[in-house]
Amino acid sequence: MAWYGIVADPDDLALRRPPPQNLPTGVTIVHPGAKAAQRRWPVDRFAAVARELTCRGHRVVVTGSSGEGVLAAEVAARAGLPGSAVLAGRTGVGEVAALVAHGRLVVAGDTGIGHLATAYATPSVLLFGPVSPALWGPPVNRPWHRALWAGPVPSGRAVAETHPALAAPGVAQVLEAAEEVERTGHDLPAAAPAIATRERFSCRSW
């Protein structure tokens, strides 16, 4: 905005929450897609996270663009989620924003939905690679967001494969981060959605 001569506070990242419309609220959003293949965490890991969070009492939905419907459906199928949990291609930008604004948790890669989680103070776990979260990640002083990054790991892999910096975090690390950002719920701004309490149990260990 400064480029165009508009005065703006670079630390003011908040957006006013839109109404929930007719969308579910309090859901956990798993967003497996990203524009570049190197920035996509493996499908089986997203599915494992979605399955475990469901076992812990989360209502999980899988989002994505119209071109990511197959990807989202595969994640949902591997996680044992019903077809109704796949929202990829069925929601516009405004609807995704409302989902995030009234959501419980976001698990995604380094892509736009992570910025929405920051703007609406919705707890998030974001997986970065190859770009550092210092450039595009959430502010480090907000403990309800967690950016996972293995560091500047060089890649000798093909462009169509997950970057090794992104492949480094495992399922257990993401689940642990999800627990941590949920525990900081009492520190969230008043405009942020409340985090529902739940009985904690695990379908399996990781």
Coordinates of C-alpha atoms in Angstrom, one line a residue:
M1 CA 0.0 0.0 0.0
A2 CA 2.9 2.3 0.8
W3 CA 4.1 1.8 -2.9
Y4 CA 0.9 3.7 -3.9
G5 CA 1.3 6.4 -1.3
I6 CA -1.3 5.0 1.1
V7 CA -0.4 5.3 4.7
A8 CA -0.6 1.9 6.4
D9 CA 0.6 0.3 9.6
P10 CA 2.6 -2.9 8.6
D11 CA 1.7 -4.5 11.9
D12 CA -2.0 -4.0 11.5
L13 CA -2.9 -7.3 9.9
A14 CA -6.4 -7.8 11.3
L15 CA -9.5 -8.0 9.1
R16 CA -13.1 -7.6 10.3
R17 CA -14.7 -11.0 10.5
P18 CA -17.4 -11.6 7.9
P19 CA -20.7 -13.2 8.9
P20 CA -20.6 -17.0 8.8
Q21 CA -23.3 -17.0 6.1
N22 CA -24.7 -20.6 5.9
L23 CA -21.3 -22.2 6.5
P24 CA -20.3 -24.4 9.4
T25 CA -18.6 -22.7 12.3
G26 CA -16.0 -24.0 14.7
V27 CA -14.5 -26.4 12.1
T28 CA -10.8 -27.4 11.7
I29 CA -9.7 -26.5 8.1
V30 CA -7.1 -28.7 6.4
H31 CA -5.9 -27.1 3.2
P32 CA -3.5 -29.4 1.4
G33 CA -3.0 -27.4 -1.8
A34 CA -0.5 -24.8 -2.9
K35 CA 0.3 -23.3 -6.3
A36 CA 3.7 -24.9 -6.6
A37 CA 4.3 -28.6 -6.0
Q38 CA 7.4 -28.0 -3.9
R39 CA 5.2 -26.2 -1.4
R40 CA 2.7 -29.1 -0.9
W41 CA 3.2 -31.2 2.1
P42 CA 2.6 -34.9 1.3
V43 CA -1.0 -36.1 0.9
D44 CA -0.6 -39.0 3.3
R45 CA 0.6 -36.7 6.1
F46 CA -2.3 -34.2 5.7
A47 CA -4.6 -37.2 5.8
A48 CA -3.0 -38.6 8.9
V49 CA -3.3 -35.2 10.6
A50 CA -7.0 -34.9 9.6
R51 CA -7.7 -38.4 10.8
E52 CA -6.1 -37.9 14.2
L53 CA -7.7 -34.5 14.7
T54 CA -11.1 -36.0 13.9
C55 CA -10.4 -38.7 16.5
R56 CA -9.7 -35.9 19.0
G57 CA -13.1 -34.3 18.5
H58 CA -12.4 -31.8 15.7
R59 CA -14.9 -31.4 12.9
V60 CA -12.5 -31.4 9.9
V61 CA -13.2 -30.0 6.5
V62 CA -10.8 -30.0 3.5
T63 CA -10.6 -26.9 1.4
G64 CA -9.0 -26.0 -1.9
S65 CA -9.5 -24.3 -5.2
S66 CA -11.7 -25.7 -8.0
G67 CA -8.6 -27.3 -9.5
E68 CA -7.7 -29.1 -6.2
G69 CA -10.9 -31.1 -5.8
V70 CA -9.1 -34.4 -6.5
L71 CA -6.4 -33.6 -4.1
A72 CA -8.8 -32.7 -1.3
A73 CA -10.9 -35.7 -2.0
E74 CA -7.9 -38.0 -1.7
V75 CA -6.9 -36.4 1.6
A76 CA -10.5 -36.8 2.9
A77 CA -10.7 -40.4 1.7
R78 CA -7.4 -41.4 3.3
A79 CA -8.5 -39.7 6.5
G80 CA -11.8 -41.6 6.6
L81 CA -13.8 -38.3 6.2
P82 CA -17.2 -38.3 4.4
G83 CA -17.5 -36.6 1.0
S84 CA -19.4 -33.8 2.6
A85 CA -16.2 -32.7 4.3
V86 CA -14.6 -31.9 1.0
L87 CA -15.3 -28.2 0.3
A88 CA -12.6 -27.7 -2.4
G89 CA -14.2 -26.1 -5.4
R90 CA -17.5 -25.6 -3.6
T91 CA -16.5 -22.3 -1.8
G92 CA -15.5 -19.0 -3.2
V93 CA -12.9 -16.7 -1.6
G94 CA -15.5 -14.9 0.6
E95 CA -16.8 -18.2 1.8
V96 CA -13.3 -19.5 2.6
A97 CA -12.6 -16.3 4.5
A98 CA -15.8 -16.8 6.6
L99 CA -14.8 -20.5 7.3
V100 CA -11.5 -19.3 8.6
A101 CA -12.8 -16.4 10.5
H102 CA -15.2 -18.6 12.4
G103 CA -13.0 -21.7 12.5
R104 CA -11.3 -23.6 15.2
L105 CA -7.9 -24.3 13.6
V106 CA -6.2 -24.1 10.2
V107 CA -3.6 -26.6 9.1
A108 CA -2.0 -25.6 5.7
G109 CA 1.1 -24.9 3.8
D110 CA 2.6 -21.6 2.8
T111 CA -0.4 -20.2 0.9
G112 CA -3.1 -17.7 1.1
I113 CA -5.4 -19.4 3.7
G114 CA -2.6 -19.0 6.2
H115 CA -2.8 -15.2 5.8
L116 CA -6.5 -15.3 6.4
A117 CA -5.8 -17.3 9.7
T118 CA -3.4 -14.5 10.7
A119 CA -5.9 -11.8 9.8
Y120 CA -8.8 -13.4 11.8
A121 CA -6.6 -14.6 14.7
T122 CA -7.7 -18.2 14.1
P123 CA -5.1 -20.6 15.5
S124 CA -3.0 -22.1 12.7
V125 CA -0.2 -24.5 12.0
L126 CA 1.6 -23.6 8.7
L127 CA 4.2 -25.6 6.9
F128 CA 6.9 -23.7 5.1
G129 CA 9.5 -24.7 2.5
P130 CA 11.5 -23.6 0.7
V131 CA 10.7 -20.0 1.6
S132 CA 11.3 -18.8 5.2
P133 CA 8.3 -17.9 7.3
A134 CA 10.3 -14.8 8.2
L135 CA 9.1 -13.4 4.8
W136 CA 5.5 -14.6 4.6
G137 CA 4.7 -16.3 7.9
P138 CA 2.6 -15.1 10.8
P139 CA 4.1 -12.6 13.3
V140 CA 6.3 -14.5 15.8
N141 CA 4.8 -12.7 18.8
R142 CA 1.4 -14.5 18.3
P143 CA 1.6 -17.9 20.0
W144 CA -1.7 -19.0 18.5
H145 CA 0.0 -19.3 15.1
R146 CA 2.9 -21.8 14.5
A147 CA 5.1 -21.8 11.4
L148 CA 7.1 -25.0 10.9
W149 CA 10.2 -24.7 8.8
A150 CA 13.3 -26.9 8.7
G151 CA 15.6 -24.0 7.6
P152 CA 17.4 -23.2 4.3
V153 CA 17.7 -26.8 3.1
P154 CA 19.0 -27.1 -0.4
S155 CA 16.9 -29.0 -2.9
G156 CA 18.2 -31.4 -5.5
R157 CA 14.8 -32.7 -6.2
A158 CA 12.6 -32.2 -9.3
V159 CA 10.2 -29.3 -9.2
A160 CA 7.2 -31.7 -9.1
E161 CA 8.3 -33.0 -5.7
T162 CA 7.9 -31.7 -2.1
H163 CA 10.8 -29.5 -1.1
P164 CA 13.0 -31.2 1.6
A165 CA 12.6 -28.3 3.9
L166 CA 8.8 -28.8 3.8
A167 CA 9.1 -32.6 4.0
A168 CA 11.1 -32.5 7.2
P169 CA 8.3 -31.9 9.7
G170 CA 6.4 -35.0 10.4
V171 CA 2.8 -35.8 11.5
A172 CA 3.7 -35.9 15.2
Q173 CA 5.3 -32.4 15.0
V174 CA 2.2 -30.9 13.3
L175 CA -0.1 -32.5 15.9
E176 CA 2.0 -31.3 18.7
A177 CA 1.9 -27.8 17.3
A178 CA -1.8 -28.0 16.9
E179 CA -2.2 -28.8 20.6
E180 CA 0.1 -25.9 21.5
V181 CA -1.8 -23.3 19.5
E182 CA -5.1 -24.5 20.9
R183 CA -3.7 -24.2 24.4
T184 CA -3.1 -20.5 23.8
G185 CA -6.8 -19.8 23.2
H186 CA -7.2 -17.7 26.3
D187 CA -4.7 -15.2 24.9
L188 CA -6.7 -14.7 21.7
P189 CA -8.1 -11.2 20.9
A190 CA -11.8 -10.8 21.7
A191 CA -12.7 -10.8 18.0
A192 CA -11.3 -14.3 17.5
P193 CA -13.4 -17.4 17.7
A194 CA -13.5 -19.3 20.9
I195 CA -11.8 -22.6 21.0
A196 CA -14.2 -25.4 22.1
T197 CA -13.2 -27.6 24.9
R198 CA -13.0 -31.3 24.2
E199 CA -12.1 -34.6 25.7
R200 CA -8.6 -35.5 24.5
F201 CA -8.0 -39.0 23.2
S202 CA -6.0 -40.6 20.5
C203 CA -7.0 -43.2 17.9
R204 CA -3.4 -44.1 17.5
S205 CA 0.1 -42.9 18.4
W206 CA 2.4 -41.3 16.0

